[in-house]
PDB file of C-alpha atoms in Angstrom:
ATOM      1  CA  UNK U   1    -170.255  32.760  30.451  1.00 52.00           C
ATOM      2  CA  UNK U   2    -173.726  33.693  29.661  1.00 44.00           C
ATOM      3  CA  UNK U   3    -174.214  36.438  32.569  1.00 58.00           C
ATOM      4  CA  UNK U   4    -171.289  39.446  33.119  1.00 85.00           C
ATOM      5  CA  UNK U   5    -169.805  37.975  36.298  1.00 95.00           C
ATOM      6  CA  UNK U   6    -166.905  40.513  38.000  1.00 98.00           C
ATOM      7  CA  UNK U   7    -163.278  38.823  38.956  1.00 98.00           C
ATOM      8  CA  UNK U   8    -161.700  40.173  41.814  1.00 98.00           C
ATOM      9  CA  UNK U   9    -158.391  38.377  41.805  1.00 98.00           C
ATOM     10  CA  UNK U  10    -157.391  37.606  45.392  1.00 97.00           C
ATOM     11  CA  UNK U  11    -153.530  39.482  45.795  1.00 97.00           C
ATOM     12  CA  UNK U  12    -153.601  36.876  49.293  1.00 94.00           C
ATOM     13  CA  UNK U  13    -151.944  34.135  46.720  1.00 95.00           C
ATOM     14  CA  UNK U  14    -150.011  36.857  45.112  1.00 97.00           C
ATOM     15  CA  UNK U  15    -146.368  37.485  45.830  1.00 97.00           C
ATOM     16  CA  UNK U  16    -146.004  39.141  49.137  1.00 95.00           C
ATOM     17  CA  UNK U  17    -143.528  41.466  48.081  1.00 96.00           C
ATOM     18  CA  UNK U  18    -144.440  42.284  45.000  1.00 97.00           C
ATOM     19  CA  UNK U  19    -148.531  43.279  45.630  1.00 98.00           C
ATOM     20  CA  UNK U  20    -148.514  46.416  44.021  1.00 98.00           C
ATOM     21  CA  UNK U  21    -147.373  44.814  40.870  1.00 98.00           C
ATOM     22  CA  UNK U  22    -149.496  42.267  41.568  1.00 98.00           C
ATOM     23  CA  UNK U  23    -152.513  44.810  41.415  1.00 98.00           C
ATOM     24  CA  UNK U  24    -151.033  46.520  37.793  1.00 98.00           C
ATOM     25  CA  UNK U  25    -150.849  43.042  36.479  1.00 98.00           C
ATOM     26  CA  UNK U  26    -154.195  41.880  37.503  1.00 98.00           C
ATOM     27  CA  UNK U  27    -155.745  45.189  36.045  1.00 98.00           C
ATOM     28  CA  UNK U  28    -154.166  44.692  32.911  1.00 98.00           C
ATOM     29  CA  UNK U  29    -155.138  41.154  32.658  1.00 98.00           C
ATOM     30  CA  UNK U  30    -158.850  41.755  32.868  1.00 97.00           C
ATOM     31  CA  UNK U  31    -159.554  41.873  36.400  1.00 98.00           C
ATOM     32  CA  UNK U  32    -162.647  44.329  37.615  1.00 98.00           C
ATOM     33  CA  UNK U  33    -161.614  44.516  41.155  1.00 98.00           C
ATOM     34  CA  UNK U  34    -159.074  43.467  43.833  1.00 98.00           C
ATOM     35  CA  UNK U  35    -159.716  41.413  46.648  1.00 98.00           C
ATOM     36  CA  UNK U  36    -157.477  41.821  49.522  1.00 98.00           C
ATOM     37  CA  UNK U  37    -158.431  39.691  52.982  1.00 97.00           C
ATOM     38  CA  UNK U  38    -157.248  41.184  56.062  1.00 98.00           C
ATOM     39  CA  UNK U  39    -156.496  38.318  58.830  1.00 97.00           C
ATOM     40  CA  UNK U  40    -156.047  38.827  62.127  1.00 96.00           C
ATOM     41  CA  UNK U  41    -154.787  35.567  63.809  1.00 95.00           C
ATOM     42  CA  UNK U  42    -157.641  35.711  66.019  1.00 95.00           C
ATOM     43  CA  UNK U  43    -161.180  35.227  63.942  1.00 96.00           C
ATOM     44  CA  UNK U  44    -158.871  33.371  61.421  1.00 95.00           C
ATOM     45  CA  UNK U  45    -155.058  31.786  62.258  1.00 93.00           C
ATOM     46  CA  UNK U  46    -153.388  33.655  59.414  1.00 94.00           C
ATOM     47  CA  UNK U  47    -151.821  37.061  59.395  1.00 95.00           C
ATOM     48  CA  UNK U  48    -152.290  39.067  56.426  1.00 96.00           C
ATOM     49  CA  UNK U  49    -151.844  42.949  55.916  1.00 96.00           C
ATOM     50  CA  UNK U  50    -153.173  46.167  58.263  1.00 96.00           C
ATOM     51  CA  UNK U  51    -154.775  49.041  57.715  1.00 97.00           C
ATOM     52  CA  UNK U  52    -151.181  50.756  56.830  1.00 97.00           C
ATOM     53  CA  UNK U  53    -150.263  48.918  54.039  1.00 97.00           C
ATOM     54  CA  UNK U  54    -154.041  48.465  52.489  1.00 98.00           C
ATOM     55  CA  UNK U  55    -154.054  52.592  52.143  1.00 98.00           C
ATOM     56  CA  UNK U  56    -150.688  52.429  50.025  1.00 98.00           C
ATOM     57  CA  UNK U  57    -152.373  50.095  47.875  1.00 98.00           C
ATOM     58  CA  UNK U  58    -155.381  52.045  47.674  1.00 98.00           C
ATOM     59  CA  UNK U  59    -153.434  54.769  45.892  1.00 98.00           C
ATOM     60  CA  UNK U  60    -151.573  52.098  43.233  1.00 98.00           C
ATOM     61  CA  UNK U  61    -155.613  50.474  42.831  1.00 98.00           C
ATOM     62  CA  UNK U  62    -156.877  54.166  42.359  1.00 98.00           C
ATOM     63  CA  UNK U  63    -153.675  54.949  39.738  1.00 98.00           C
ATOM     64  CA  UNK U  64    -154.901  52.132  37.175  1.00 98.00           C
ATOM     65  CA  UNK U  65    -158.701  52.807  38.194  1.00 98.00           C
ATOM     66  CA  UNK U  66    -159.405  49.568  39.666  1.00 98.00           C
ATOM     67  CA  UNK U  67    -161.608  49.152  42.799  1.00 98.00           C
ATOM     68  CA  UNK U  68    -160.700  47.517  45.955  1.00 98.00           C
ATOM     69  CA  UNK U  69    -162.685  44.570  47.796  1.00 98.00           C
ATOM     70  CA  UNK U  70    -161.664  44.478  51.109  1.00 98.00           C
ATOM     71  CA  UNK U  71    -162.278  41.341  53.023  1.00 98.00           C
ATOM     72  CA  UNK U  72    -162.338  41.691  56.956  1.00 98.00           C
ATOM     73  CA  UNK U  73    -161.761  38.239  58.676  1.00 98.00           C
ATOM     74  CA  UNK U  74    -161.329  39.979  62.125  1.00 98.00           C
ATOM     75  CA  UNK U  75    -162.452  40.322  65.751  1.00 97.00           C
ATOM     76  CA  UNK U  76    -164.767  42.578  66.413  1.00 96.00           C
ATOM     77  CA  UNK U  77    -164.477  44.434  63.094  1.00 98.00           C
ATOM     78  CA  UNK U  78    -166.131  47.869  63.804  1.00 97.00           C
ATOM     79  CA  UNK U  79    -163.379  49.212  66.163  1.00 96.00           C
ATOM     80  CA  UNK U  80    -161.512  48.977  63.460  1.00 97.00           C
ATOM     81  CA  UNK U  81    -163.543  50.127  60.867  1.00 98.00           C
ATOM     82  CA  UNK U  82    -162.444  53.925  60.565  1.00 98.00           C
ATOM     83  CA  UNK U  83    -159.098  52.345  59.828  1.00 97.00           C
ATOM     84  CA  UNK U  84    -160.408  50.711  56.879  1.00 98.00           C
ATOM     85  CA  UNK U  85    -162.797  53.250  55.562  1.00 98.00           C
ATOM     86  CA  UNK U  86    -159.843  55.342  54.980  1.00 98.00           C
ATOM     87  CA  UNK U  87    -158.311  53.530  52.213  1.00 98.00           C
ATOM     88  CA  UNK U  88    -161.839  54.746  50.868  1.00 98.00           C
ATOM     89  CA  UNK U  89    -162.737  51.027  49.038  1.00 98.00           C
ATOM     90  CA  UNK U  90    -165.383  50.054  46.579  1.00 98.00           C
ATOM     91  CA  UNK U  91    -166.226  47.007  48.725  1.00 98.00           C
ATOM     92  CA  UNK U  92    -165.788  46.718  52.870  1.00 98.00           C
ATOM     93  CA  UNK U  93    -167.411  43.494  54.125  1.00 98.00           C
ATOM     94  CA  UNK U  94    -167.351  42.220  57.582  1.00 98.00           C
ATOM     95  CA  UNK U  95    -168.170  38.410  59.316  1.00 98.00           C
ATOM     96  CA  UNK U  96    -171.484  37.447  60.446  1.00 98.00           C
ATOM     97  CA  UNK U  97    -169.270  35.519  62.911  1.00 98.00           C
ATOM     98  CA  UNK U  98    -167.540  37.771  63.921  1.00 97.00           C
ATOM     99  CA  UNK U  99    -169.647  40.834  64.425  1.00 97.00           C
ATOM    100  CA  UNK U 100    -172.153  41.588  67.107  1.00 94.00           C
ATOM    101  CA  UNK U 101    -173.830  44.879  65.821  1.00 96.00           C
ATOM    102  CA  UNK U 102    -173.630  44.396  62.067  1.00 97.00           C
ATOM    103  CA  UNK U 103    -176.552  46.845  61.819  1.00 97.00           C
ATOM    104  CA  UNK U 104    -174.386  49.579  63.187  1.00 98.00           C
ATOM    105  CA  UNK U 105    -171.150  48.142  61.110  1.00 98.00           C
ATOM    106  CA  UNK U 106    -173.023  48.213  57.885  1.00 98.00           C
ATOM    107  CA  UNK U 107    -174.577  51.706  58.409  1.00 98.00           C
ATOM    108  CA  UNK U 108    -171.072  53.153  59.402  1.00 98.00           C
ATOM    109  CA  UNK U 109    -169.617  51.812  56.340  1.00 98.00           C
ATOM    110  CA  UNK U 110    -172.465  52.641  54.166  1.00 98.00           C
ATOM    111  CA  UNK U 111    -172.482  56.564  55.855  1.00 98.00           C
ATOM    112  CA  UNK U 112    -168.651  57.169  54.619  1.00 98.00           C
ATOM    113  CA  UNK U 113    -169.975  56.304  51.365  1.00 98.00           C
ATOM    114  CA  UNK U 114    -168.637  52.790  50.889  1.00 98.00           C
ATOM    115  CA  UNK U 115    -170.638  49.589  49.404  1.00 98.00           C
ATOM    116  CA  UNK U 116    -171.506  47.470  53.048  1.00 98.00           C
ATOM    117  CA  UNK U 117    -171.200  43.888  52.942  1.00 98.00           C
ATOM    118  CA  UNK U 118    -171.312  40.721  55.023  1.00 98.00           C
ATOM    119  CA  UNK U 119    -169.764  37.342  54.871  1.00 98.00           C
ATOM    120  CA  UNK U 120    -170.285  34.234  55.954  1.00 98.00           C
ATOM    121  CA  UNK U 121    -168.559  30.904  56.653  1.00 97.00           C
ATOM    122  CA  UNK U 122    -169.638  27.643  54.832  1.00 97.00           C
ATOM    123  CA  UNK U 123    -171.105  26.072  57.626  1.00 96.00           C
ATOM    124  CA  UNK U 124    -173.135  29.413  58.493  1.00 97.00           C
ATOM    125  CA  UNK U 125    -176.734  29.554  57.891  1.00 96.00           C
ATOM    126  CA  UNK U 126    -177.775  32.143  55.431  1.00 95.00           C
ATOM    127  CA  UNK U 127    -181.187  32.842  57.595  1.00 94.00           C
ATOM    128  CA  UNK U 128    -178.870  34.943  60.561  1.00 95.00           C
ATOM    129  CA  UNK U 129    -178.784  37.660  57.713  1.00 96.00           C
ATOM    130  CA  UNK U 130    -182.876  37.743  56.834  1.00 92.00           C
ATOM    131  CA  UNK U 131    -182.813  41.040  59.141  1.00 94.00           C
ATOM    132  CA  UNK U 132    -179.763  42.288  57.234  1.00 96.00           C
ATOM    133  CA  UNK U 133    -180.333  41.863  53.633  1.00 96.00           C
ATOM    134  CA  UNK U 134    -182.338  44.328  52.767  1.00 96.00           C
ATOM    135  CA  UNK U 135    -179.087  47.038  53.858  1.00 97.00           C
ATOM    136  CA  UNK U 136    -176.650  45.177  52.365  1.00 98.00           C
ATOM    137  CA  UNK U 137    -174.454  45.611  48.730  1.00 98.00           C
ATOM    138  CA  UNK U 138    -172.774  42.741  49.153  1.00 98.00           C
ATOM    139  CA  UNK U 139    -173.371  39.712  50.335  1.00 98.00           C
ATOM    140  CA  UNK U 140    -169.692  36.973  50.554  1.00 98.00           C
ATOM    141  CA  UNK U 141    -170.361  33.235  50.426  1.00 98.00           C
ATOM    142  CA  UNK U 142    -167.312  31.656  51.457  1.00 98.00           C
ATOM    143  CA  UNK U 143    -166.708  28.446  49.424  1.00 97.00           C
ATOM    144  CA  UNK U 144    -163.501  27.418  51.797  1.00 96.00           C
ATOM    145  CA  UNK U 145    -162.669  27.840  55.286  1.00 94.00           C
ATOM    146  CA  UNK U 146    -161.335  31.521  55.887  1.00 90.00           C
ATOM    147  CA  UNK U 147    -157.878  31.909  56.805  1.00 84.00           C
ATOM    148  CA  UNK U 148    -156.206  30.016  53.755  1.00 78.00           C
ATOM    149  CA  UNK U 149    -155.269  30.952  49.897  1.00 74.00           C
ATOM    150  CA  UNK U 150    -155.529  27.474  48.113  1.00 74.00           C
ATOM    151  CA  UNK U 151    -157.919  25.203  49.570  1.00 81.00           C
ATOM    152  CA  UNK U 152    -160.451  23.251  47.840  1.00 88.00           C
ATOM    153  CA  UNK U 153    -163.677  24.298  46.714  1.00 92.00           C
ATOM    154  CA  UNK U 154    -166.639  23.066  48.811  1.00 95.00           C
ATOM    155  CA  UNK U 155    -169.246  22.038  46.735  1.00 95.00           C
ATOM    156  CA  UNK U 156    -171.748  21.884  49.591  1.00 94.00           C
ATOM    157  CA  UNK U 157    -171.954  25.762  49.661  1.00 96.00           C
ATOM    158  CA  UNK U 158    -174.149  25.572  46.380  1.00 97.00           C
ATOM    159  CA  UNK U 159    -177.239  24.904  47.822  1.00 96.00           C
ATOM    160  CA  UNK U 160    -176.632  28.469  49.911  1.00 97.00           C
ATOM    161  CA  UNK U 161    -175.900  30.227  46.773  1.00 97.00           C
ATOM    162  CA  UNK U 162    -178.924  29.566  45.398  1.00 97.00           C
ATOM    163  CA  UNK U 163    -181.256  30.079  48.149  1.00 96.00           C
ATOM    164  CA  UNK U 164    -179.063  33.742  48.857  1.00 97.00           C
ATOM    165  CA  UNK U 165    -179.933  34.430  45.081  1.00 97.00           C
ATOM    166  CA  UNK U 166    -183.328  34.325  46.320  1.00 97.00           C
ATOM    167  CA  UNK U 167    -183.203  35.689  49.081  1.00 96.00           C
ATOM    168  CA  UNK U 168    -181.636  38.746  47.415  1.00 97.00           C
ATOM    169  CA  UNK U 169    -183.942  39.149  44.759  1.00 97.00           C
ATOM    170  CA  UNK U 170    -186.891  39.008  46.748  1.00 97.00           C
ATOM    171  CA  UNK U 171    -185.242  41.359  49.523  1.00 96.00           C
ATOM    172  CA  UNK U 172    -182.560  43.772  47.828  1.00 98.00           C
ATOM    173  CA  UNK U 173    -182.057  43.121  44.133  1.00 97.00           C
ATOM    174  CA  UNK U 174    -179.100  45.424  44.226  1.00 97.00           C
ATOM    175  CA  UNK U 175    -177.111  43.438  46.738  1.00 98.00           C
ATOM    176  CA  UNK U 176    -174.423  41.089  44.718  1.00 98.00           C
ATOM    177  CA  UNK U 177    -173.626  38.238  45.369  1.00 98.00           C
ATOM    178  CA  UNK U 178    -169.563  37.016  45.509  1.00 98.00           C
ATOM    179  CA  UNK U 179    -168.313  33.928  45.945  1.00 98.00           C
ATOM    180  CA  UNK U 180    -164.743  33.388  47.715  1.00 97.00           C
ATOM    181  CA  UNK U 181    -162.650  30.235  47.427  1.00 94.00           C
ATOM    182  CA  UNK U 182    -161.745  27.610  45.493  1.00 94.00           C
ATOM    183  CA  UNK U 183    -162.763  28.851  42.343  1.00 96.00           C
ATOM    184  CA  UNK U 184    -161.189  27.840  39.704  1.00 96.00           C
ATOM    185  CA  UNK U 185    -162.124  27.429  35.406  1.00 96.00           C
ATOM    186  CA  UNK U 186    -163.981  24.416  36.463  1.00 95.00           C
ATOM    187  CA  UNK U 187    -166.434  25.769  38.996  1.00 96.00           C
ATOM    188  CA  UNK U 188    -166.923  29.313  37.898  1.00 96.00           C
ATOM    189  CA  UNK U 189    -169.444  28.086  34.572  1.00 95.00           C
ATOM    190  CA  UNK U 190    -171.693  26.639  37.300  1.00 96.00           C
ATOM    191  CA  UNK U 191    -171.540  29.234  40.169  1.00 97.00           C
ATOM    192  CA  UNK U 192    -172.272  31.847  37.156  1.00 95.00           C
ATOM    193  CA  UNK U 193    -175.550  29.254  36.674  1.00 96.00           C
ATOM    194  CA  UNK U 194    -176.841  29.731  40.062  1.00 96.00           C
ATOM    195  CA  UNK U 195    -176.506  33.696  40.243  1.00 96.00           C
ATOM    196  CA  UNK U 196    -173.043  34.730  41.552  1.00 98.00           C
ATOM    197  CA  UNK U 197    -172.051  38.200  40.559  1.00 98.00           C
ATOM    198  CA  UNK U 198    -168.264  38.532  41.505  1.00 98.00           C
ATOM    199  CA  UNK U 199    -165.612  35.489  41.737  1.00 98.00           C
ATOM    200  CA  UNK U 200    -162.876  35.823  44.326  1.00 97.00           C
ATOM    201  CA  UNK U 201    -160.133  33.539  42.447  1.00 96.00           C
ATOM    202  CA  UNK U 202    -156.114  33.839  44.101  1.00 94.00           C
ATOM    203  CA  UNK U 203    -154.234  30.818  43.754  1.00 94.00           C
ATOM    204  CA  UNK U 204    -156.078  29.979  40.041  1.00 96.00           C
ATOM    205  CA  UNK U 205    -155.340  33.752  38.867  1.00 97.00           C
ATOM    206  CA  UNK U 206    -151.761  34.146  40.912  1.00 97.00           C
ATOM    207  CA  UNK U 207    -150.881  30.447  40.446  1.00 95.00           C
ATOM    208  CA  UNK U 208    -152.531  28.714  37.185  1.00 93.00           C
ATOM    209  CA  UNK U 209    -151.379  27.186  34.516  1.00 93.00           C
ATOM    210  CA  UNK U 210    -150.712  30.588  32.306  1.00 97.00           C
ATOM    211  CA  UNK U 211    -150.224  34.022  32.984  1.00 98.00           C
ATOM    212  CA  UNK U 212    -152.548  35.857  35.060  1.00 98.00           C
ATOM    213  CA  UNK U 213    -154.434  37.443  32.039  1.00 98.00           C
ATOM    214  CA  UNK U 214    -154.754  33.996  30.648  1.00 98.00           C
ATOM    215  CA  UNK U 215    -155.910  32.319  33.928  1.00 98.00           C
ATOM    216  CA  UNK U 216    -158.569  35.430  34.237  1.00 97.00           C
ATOM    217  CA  UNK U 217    -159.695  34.523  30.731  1.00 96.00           C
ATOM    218  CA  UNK U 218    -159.678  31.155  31.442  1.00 96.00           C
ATOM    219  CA  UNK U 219    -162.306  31.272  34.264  1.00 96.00           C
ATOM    220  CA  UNK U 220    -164.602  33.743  32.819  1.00 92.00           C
ATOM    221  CA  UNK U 221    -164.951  30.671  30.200  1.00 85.00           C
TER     222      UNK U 221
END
């Protein structure tokens, strides 16, 4: 790839039982950070992990110096925030859709001295965040409908990546920009092209064709 994009292997298409192996193996494979969606059965159908288990792998992330990228795809996200800020990640980043007050999310996480971040779904307008950009470090484009490991890519969402690449470099050059879902060694040349920072990859890291240091090396091309 011509730009340094990040890989944040997604342990949500990891083995269940085995995610804090799944972390050490993902580190040692070339992976910059760890992406770990929390599901709630309400915002999303699935049920994923709590704040309980995401601290214990806080300390095996913090043991092999790898930063976590926590995904809330909750209900209203900011009573549950101080159980998430906690765990003390590199990345917390809550729904568009699902939050009211992101204002007063992002500037809770971003006062506990945690990088603040929004998502959005692929059929969500990127123009609800104009008021927001300019206070956020992170900025999630989902390429799939949340809830899922494994779906396919939706191509549509490139047209939003591109205008959120401007949008961020007009507005808050030091927001990043990660994409989540579907990628795979196919898409990741082209969504490197149009500006993305970080790649959220789980079933093409977990589940690819090699091992999980070759499917990393595989999609950073």
């Amino acid at each position: 790839m011509a730009r340094n994009v990040l890989i944040s292997p997604s342990i949500l298409s990891a083995d269940q039982s085995r995610l804090a192996d799944a972390i050490i193996e993902a580190k040692n494979g070339g992976a910059d950070l760890i992406h770990v969606d929390v599901m709630d059965g309400h915002f999303v159908d699935n049920i994923t992990i709590g704040p309980g288990v995401i601290n214990d792998l806080a300390k095996v992330a913090d043991e092999q110096g790898i930063g976590l990228d926590v995904h809330l795809m909750i209900s209203n996200p900011i009573r549950h925030l101080d159980k998430f800020i906690a765990s003390k990640p590199e990345y917390l980043t809550v729904h568009q859709e699902a939050e009211t007050h992101l204002h007063m999310a992002l500037d809770k996480i971003k006062k506990a001295g945690i990088k603040a971040g929004v998502a959005i779904n692929p059929s969500t307008t990127l123009h609800v965040l104009e008021e927001i950009i300019p206070i956020m470090d992170i900025l999630i484009i989902m390429a799939v409908n949340p809830g899922w490991g494994g779906q396919k890519y939706i191509e549509l969402v490139e047209d939003k990546i591109a205008l959120a690449r401007e949008f961020v470099n007009a507005e808050n050059p030091s927001c990043v920009i990660e994409v989540d879902g579907g990628v795979n060694p196919e898409n990741a040349v082209k969504l490197c092209e149009l500006g993305v920072d970080i790649l959220v990859a789980g079933n093409s890291v977990f589940n690819g064709k090699g091992t999980v240091e070759e499917n990393i090396k595989a999609i950073r091309g």
